[in-house]
Amino acid sequence: MPSLGDLQLAILRELWERGEATVASVHEALRPERGLAPTTIATMLSKMEKRGLVTHRVDGRQFVYRAVVRQDDVERSMVSDLVERLFEGDPAALVNHLLDEGRIDADELARIRRRIAGAQRGEGGET
């Protein structure tokens, strides 16, 4: 999976949430936080299509885009890259960092404990 920039990830999030969207609808969704021109969104979607991240269909005079890559595949790839680059491939170092920084509240910690217990029992999925 190729690495993604912030704008690419924001666009993909819109497409995952909506299923498919036009340049105008992606622009409208991202405009408040990013203030980008519609042409910037169109250019980025075109580049993303060349990279195999999105595809489009034509509806009248508009391109309607949808993501080709799955959200969980992107998340898995980005987390793996983070672990490799920042924590020398040690996922426990990432967890320790999050614990040391106090970024996990008591409810999240309880949920993580349940997940660990389930994993030890050989169960998968969210608990």
Short mmCIF file of C-alpha atoms in Angstrom, two decimals:
data_model
loop_
_atom_site.label_atom_id
_atom_site.label_comp_id
_atom_site.label_asym_id
_atom_site.label_seq_id
_atom_site.Cartn_x
_atom_site.Cartn_y
_atom_site.Cartn_z
CA MET A 1 0.00 0.00 0.00
CA PRO A 2 1.49 3.35 -0.96
CA SER A 3 1.89 5.97 1.73
CA LEU A 4 -0.87 8.56 1.87
CA GLY A 5 -0.76 12.25 2.59
CA ASP A 6 -3.25 14.00 4.85
CA LEU A 7 -5.40 15.26 1.99
CA GLN A 8 -5.49 11.84 0.31
CA LEU A 9 -6.56 10.23 3.56
CA ALA A 10 -9.24 12.89 4.12
CA ILE A 11 -10.60 12.28 0.61
CA LEU A 12 -10.62 8.53 1.13
CA ARG A 13 -12.48 8.97 4.43
CA GLU A 14 -15.20 10.91 2.61
CA LEU A 15 -15.46 8.21 -0.05
CA TRP A 16 -15.57 5.40 2.54
CA GLU A 17 -18.29 7.22 4.45
CA ARG A 18 -20.40 8.08 1.40
CA GLY A 19 -19.66 5.06 -0.80
CA GLU A 20 -19.15 7.36 -3.76
CA ALA A 21 -19.03 11.10 -4.32
CA THR A 22 -18.45 13.83 -6.87
CA VAL A 23 -15.60 16.33 -6.73
CA ALA A 24 -18.12 18.96 -5.62
CA SER A 25 -19.42 16.91 -2.70
CA VAL A 26 -15.91 15.99 -1.52
CA HIS A 27 -14.90 19.64 -1.83
CA GLU A 28 -17.94 20.77 0.16
CA ALA A 29 -17.20 18.27 2.93
CA LEU A 30 -13.52 19.25 3.21
CA ARG A 31 -13.86 23.00 2.59
CA PRO A 32 -14.54 24.08 6.19
CA GLU A 33 -11.36 22.54 7.57
CA ARG A 34 -9.11 22.78 4.53
CA GLY A 35 -10.30 25.73 2.43
CA LEU A 36 -9.09 24.14 -0.80
CA ALA A 37 -10.33 24.96 -4.29
CA PRO A 38 -12.49 22.41 -6.13
CA THR A 39 -9.74 22.11 -8.74
CA THR A 40 -7.32 20.95 -6.03
CA ILE A 41 -9.73 18.17 -5.06
CA ALA A 42 -10.23 17.21 -8.71
CA THR A 43 -6.47 17.11 -9.30
CA MET A 44 -5.89 15.02 -6.20
CA LEU A 45 -8.65 12.56 -7.15
CA SER A 46 -7.11 12.22 -10.61
CA LYS A 47 -3.69 11.50 -9.09
CA MET A 48 -5.24 9.03 -6.66
CA GLU A 49 -6.95 7.25 -9.55
CA LYS A 50 -3.61 6.90 -11.34
CA ARG A 51 -2.21 5.32 -8.15
CA GLY A 52 -5.09 2.83 -8.02
CA LEU A 53 -6.65 4.25 -4.86
CA VAL A 54 -9.95 5.39 -6.40
CA THR A 55 -11.92 4.86 -9.58
CA HIS A 56 -14.74 6.77 -11.20
CA ARG A 57 -17.84 6.43 -13.29
CA VAL A 58 -19.41 9.13 -15.41
CA ASP A 59 -22.84 10.47 -14.48
CA GLY A 60 -23.88 13.08 -17.01
CA ARG A 61 -21.03 15.58 -17.02
CA GLN A 62 -19.67 14.63 -13.59
CA PHE A 63 -17.19 12.02 -12.45
CA VAL A 64 -18.45 10.06 -9.47
CA TYR A 65 -15.56 8.61 -7.49
CA ARG A 66 -15.37 5.63 -5.16
CA ALA A 67 -12.50 4.18 -3.17
CA VAL A 68 -10.82 1.06 -4.51
CA VAL A 69 -8.79 0.48 -1.36
CA ARG A 70 -10.50 -0.71 1.79
CA GLN A 71 -10.35 1.33 4.97
CA ASP A 72 -9.05 -1.52 7.12
CA ASP A 73 -6.27 -2.26 4.60
CA VAL A 74 -5.17 1.39 4.65
CA GLU A 75 -5.29 1.54 8.45
CA ARG A 76 -3.32 -1.70 8.76
CA SER A 77 -0.69 -0.48 6.31
CA MET A 78 -0.34 2.94 7.93
CA VAL A 79 -0.06 1.51 11.45
CA SER A 80 2.50 -1.06 10.26
CA ASP A 81 4.49 1.74 8.63
CA LEU A 82 4.32 3.80 11.83
CA VAL A 83 5.51 0.87 13.94
CA GLU A 84 8.35 0.12 11.52
CA ARG A 85 9.52 3.70 11.13
CA LEU A 86 9.14 5.03 14.68
CA PHE A 87 9.34 1.95 16.88
CA GLU A 88 11.76 -0.26 14.93
CA GLY A 89 9.06 -2.84 14.22
CA ASP A 90 8.08 -3.30 17.88
CA PRO A 91 4.31 -2.91 18.36
CA ALA A 92 4.72 -3.16 22.14
CA ALA A 93 6.85 -0.01 21.99
CA LEU A 94 3.92 1.82 20.37
CA VAL A 95 1.53 0.63 23.10
CA ASN A 96 4.05 1.60 25.79
CA HIS A 97 4.41 5.03 24.22
CA LEU A 98 0.63 5.55 24.26
CA LEU A 99 0.44 4.43 27.89
CA ASP A 100 3.39 6.62 28.91
CA GLU A 101 1.86 9.65 27.20
CA GLY A 102 -1.44 9.17 29.03
CA ARG A 103 -3.43 9.07 25.77
CA ILE A 104 -5.53 6.10 26.84
CA ASP A 105 -8.34 6.84 29.27
CA ALA A 106 -9.74 4.35 31.82
CA ASP A 107 -12.61 3.20 29.59
CA GLU A 108 -10.30 2.60 26.65
CA LEU A 109 -7.86 0.77 28.91
CA ALA A 110 -10.64 -1.53 30.13
CA ARG A 111 -11.64 -2.22 26.53
CA ILE A 112 -8.03 -3.03 25.65
CA ARG A 113 -7.79 -5.41 28.61
CA ARG A 114 -10.89 -7.24 27.34
CA ARG A 115 -9.39 -7.47 23.86
CA ILE A 116 -6.15 -8.86 25.27
CA ALA A 117 -8.03 -11.41 27.36
CA GLY A 118 -10.04 -12.43 24.30
CA ALA A 119 -6.90 -12.75 22.21
CA GLN A 120 -5.33 -14.96 24.88
CA ARG A 121 -8.41 -17.19 24.72
CA GLY A 122 -8.16 -17.28 20.94
CA GLU A 123 -11.19 -15.09 20.32
CA GLY A 124 -11.20 -12.42 17.66
CA GLY A 125 -13.12 -9.22 17.13
CA GLU A 126 -14.28 -6.37 19.30
CA THR A 127 -15.36 -6.96 22.89
#
